[in-house]
Every structure is written in C-alpha cells, then in structure tokens.
C-alpha cells in the first residue's frame, strides 16, 4: 500500500545535518509516509548517514554526477509513491506536529498547495536550531493557525520564495511542475 505522504529531501554534502532532518520526520506524530533522500553526488558521508538509519520507509537515491538542488529534488519527486509531496531541505527539520497539521488542511483543500511559515534554521554545534520566521507578518497577515488564501501570483512575486509546502502528487504530475536551478 502506498504511503499518504512522500517526504523528499535533496542532499549535497549534508552529513552533519541529514540525520537530524530525517529524524525529525521519523519522530513526528504523523507516520504514514516514505522518505526519499536523493544524494546529489556528495563527497562526504551523507549516503552513509542515511544508510545507517534503520527504517524501511527511507529510500536513498544517489546521483552519479552533481545535478543541482532543483534537478535532485525533481528526481526524488519522480520516485515518490505518496498522494502528497512534502519537501524538506537536508539542513532543516520538521516540528513534531507539522506534517499532521499541514495534511489536515491539505485534505480539506485537495487541489491546493498548503504551506506554513518557514523558520530560518542554523546548523549549530548542538544541531539544527530555528532562528526566526523567514517572513514578517506583513507578507501574509493574520493570526497563527488561521487559514489564508494566497494567490499564486502574489506568492511568486515575493522576493524570497522560501516555502516547504505539501502538494498533491497528482497536481505536480498533471501540471508538469519542476524545479530549476537557473
């Protein structure tokens, strides 16, 4: 049976943070997922760290040559079996309730791209730590946990397109959505 969510993680030389990123998904309250890590021809121990995590829901792909973050993310998405795609960067982490909360909203709005405020994180000696929101309240005004409609054109016009959404896999494939490193 296919998982409900495919968490896709492009990774390049991420041996210091990939274990915590994957662990944040494994330790979350939502458990019906697969994790697809696509290693972009790292020259560190990224792949070894991923292989050392004993969970059958983790699928490691390895690029033979460095393809860049966008193409690497697209490769992971192409391998996804879940109904929903949840991107995660190799140097970020999910809060324990994040997937469950996003999926609850997404299931109520099935042809929508659902996202929440992203925190800028730092790799510190004690692990990945949230620092501050990527945007201030003026960008998407409202109260916490309030659902707001955002027009795609308003979102894409933002100076910094930092977003970790949950997206219907069918919508990605139907619209041939892909990433670009240009």
Coordinates of C-alpha atoms in Angstrom, one line a residue:
X1 CA 0.0 0.0 0.0
X2 CA 1.3 3.5 -0.9
X3 CA 2.1 5.9 1.9
X4 CA -0.1 9.0 2.2
X5 CA 2.9 11.4 2.1
X6 CA 6.3 11.3 0.4
X7 CA 8.9 13.5 2.1
X8 CA 11.5 14.4 -0.5
X9 CA 15.0 15.5 0.6
X10 CA 17.7 16.6 -1.8
X11 CA 21.1 16.4 -0.1
X12 CA 24.6 17.6 -1.0
X13 CA 27.4 17.2 1.5
X14 CA 24.8 17.1 4.3
X15 CA 26.4 14.6 6.6
X16 CA 26.2 17.0 9.5
X17 CA 22.5 17.6 9.2
X18 CA 20.8 14.8 7.2
X19 CA 20.4 12.6 10.2
X20 CA 18.5 15.2 12.2
X21 CA 16.4 16.2 9.1
X22 CA 15.3 12.5 8.6
X23 CA 14.9 12.0 12.3
X24 CA 12.5 15.0 12.6
X25 CA 10.2 13.2 10.2
X26 CA 10.6 9.8 11.8
X27 CA 9.9 11.3 15.3
X28 CA 6.8 13.3 14.2
X29 CA 3.3 12.5 15.2
X30 CA 2.3 11.6 11.6
X31 CA 3.7 8.2 10.5
X32 CA 2.1 7.3 7.1
X33 CA 5.0 8.4 5.0
X34 CA 8.0 7.5 3.0
X35 CA 11.2 9.5 3.0
X36 CA 13.1 9.8 -0.3
X37 CA 16.6 11.2 0.1
X38 CA 18.4 12.0 -3.2
X39 CA 22.1 12.4 -2.6
X40 CA 23.5 14.8 -5.3
X41 CA 26.9 13.1 -5.7
X42 CA 28.1 14.2 -2.3
X43 CA 31.8 13.8 -1.4
X44 CA 31.2 13.4 2.3
X45 CA 29.4 10.7 4.3
X46 CA 25.8 11.8 3.5
X47 CA 24.8 8.5 2.0
X48 CA 26.4 6.5 4.8
X49 CA 24.5 8.5 7.4
X50 CA 21.2 7.9 5.6
X51 CA 22.0 4.1 5.2
X52 CA 22.7 3.9 9.0
X53 CA 19.1 4.9 9.9
X54 CA 17.2 1.6 10.3
X55 CA 13.8 2.4 8.9
X56 CA 12.3 0.7 5.8
X57 CA 10.4 3.8 4.9
X58 CA 13.7 5.5 3.8
X59 CA 14.7 5.3 0.2
X60 CA 18.1 6.5 -0.8
X61 CA 18.8 7.6 -4.4
X62 CA 22.3 8.7 -5.5
X63 CA 23.1 10.9 -8.5
X64 CA 26.2 9.7 -10.3
X65 CA 27.1 13.4 -11.0
X66 CA 26.1 16.6 -9.3
X67 CA 22.9 17.8 -10.9
X68 CA 22.0 20.7 -8.6
X69 CA 19.3 21.1 -6.0
X70 CA 16.3 21.5 -8.3
X71 CA 17.1 18.5 -10.6
X72 CA 17.9 16.4 -7.5
X73 CA 14.5 17.4 -5.8
X74 CA 12.7 16.6 -9.1
X75 CA 14.4 13.1 -9.2
X76 CA 13.1 12.4 -5.6
X77 CA 9.6 13.6 -6.6
X78 CA 9.6 11.3 -9.6
X79 CA 10.3 8.4 -7.3
X80 CA 7.5 9.3 -4.9
X81 CA 4.7 6.9 -4.2
X82 CA 2.6 9.1 -1.8
X83 CA -0.5 11.0 -2.6
X84 CA 1.2 14.2 -1.2
X85 CA 4.7 15.6 -1.6
X86 CA 6.3 17.3 1.4
X87 CA 9.8 18.8 0.5
X88 CA 12.4 19.1 3.2
X89 CA 15.8 20.5 2.9
X90 CA 18.7 18.4 4.2
X91 CA 19.7 21.2 6.7
X92 CA 16.2 21.8 8.0
X93 CA 13.9 19.8 10.4
X94 CA 10.1 19.4 10.8
X95 CA 8.4 20.3 14.1
X96 CA 6.7 17.1 15.5
X97 CA 3.1 18.1 14.5
X98 CA 4.0 19.8 11.2
X99 CA 3.1 17.0 8.7
X100 CA -0.1 16.1 10.5
X101 CA -1.2 19.8 10.7
X102 CA -0.4 20.5 7.0
X103 CA -2.1 17.3 5.8
X104 CA -5.3 18.0 7.8
X105 CA -5.6 21.4 6.0
X106 CA -4.5 19.9 2.6
X107 CA -7.1 17.2 2.7
X108 CA -9.8 19.8 3.3
X109 CA -8.4 21.7 0.2
X110 CA -7.2 18.8 -2.1
X111 CA -6.1 20.9 -5.1
X112 CA -4.2 23.4 -3.1
X113 CA -0.6 23.9 -2.3
X114 CA -0.6 24.2 1.5
X115 CA 2.3 25.8 3.4
X116 CA 3.0 27.3 6.8
X117 CA 5.5 29.9 7.9
X118 CA 9.0 28.7 7.5
X119 CA 11.6 29.3 10.2
X120 CA 15.1 30.1 9.1
X121 CA 17.3 27.5 10.7
X122 CA 21.0 27.3 11.5
X123 CA 23.3 24.3 11.8
X124 CA 24.8 24.7 15.2
X125 CA 27.2 22.5 17.3
X126 CA 24.1 21.3 19.1
X127 CA 22.1 20.6 15.9
X128 CA 19.6 22.4 13.7
X129 CA 18.0 25.3 15.5
X130 CA 15.2 27.6 14.4
X131 CA 16.2 31.2 14.5
X132 CA 13.4 33.4 13.2
X133 CA 10.5 33.3 10.7
X134 CA 11.5 33.8 7.0
X135 CA 8.9 36.5 6.5
X136 CA 7.3 39.0 8.8
X137 CA 3.5 39.2 9.3
X138 CA 3.1 41.9 6.7
X139 CA 3.7 39.3 3.9
X140 CA 0.8 37.0 4.9
X141 CA -1.1 38.9 7.6
X142 CA -3.3 37.1 10.0
X143 CA -3.3 35.1 13.2
X144 CA -1.4 31.9 13.9
X145 CA -3.2 28.8 12.6
X146 CA -5.6 30.9 10.6
X147 CA -6.0 29.7 7.0
X148 CA -5.5 32.4 4.5
X149 CA -5.9 32.2 0.7
X150 CA -2.8 33.4 -1.2
X151 CA -3.0 34.0 -4.9
X152 CA -0.2 32.2 -6.7
X153 CA 0.9 35.4 -8.4
X154 CA 1.2 37.1 -5.0
X155 CA 3.3 34.3 -3.7
X156 CA 5.6 34.0 -6.7
X157 CA 6.2 37.8 -6.7
X158 CA 7.8 37.6 -3.2
X159 CA 11.5 38.5 -3.1
X160 CA 12.3 35.3 -1.3
X161 CA 10.4 32.2 -2.3
X162 CA 11.1 30.2 0.9
X163 CA 8.3 27.6 1.3
X164 CA 8.1 24.0 2.5
X165 CA 4.6 23.1 1.2
X166 CA 2.6 19.9 1.0
X167 CA 1.5 19.4 -2.6
X168 CA -0.8 16.8 -4.2
X169 CA 1.4 14.5 -6.2
X170 CA -1.3 14.3 -8.9
X171 CA -1.2 18.1 -9.3
X172 CA 2.6 18.1 -9.7
X173 CA 2.4 15.5 -12.4
X174 CA -0.7 16.9 -14.1
X175 CA 0.9 20.4 -14.4
X176 CA 4.4 19.0 -15.0
X177 CA 5.7 21.2 -12.2
X178 CA 9.5 21.1 -11.8
X179 CA 12.4 23.0 -10.2
X180 CA 15.1 25.0 -11.9
X181 CA 18.5 26.0 -10.7
X182 CA 18.6 29.0 -13.0

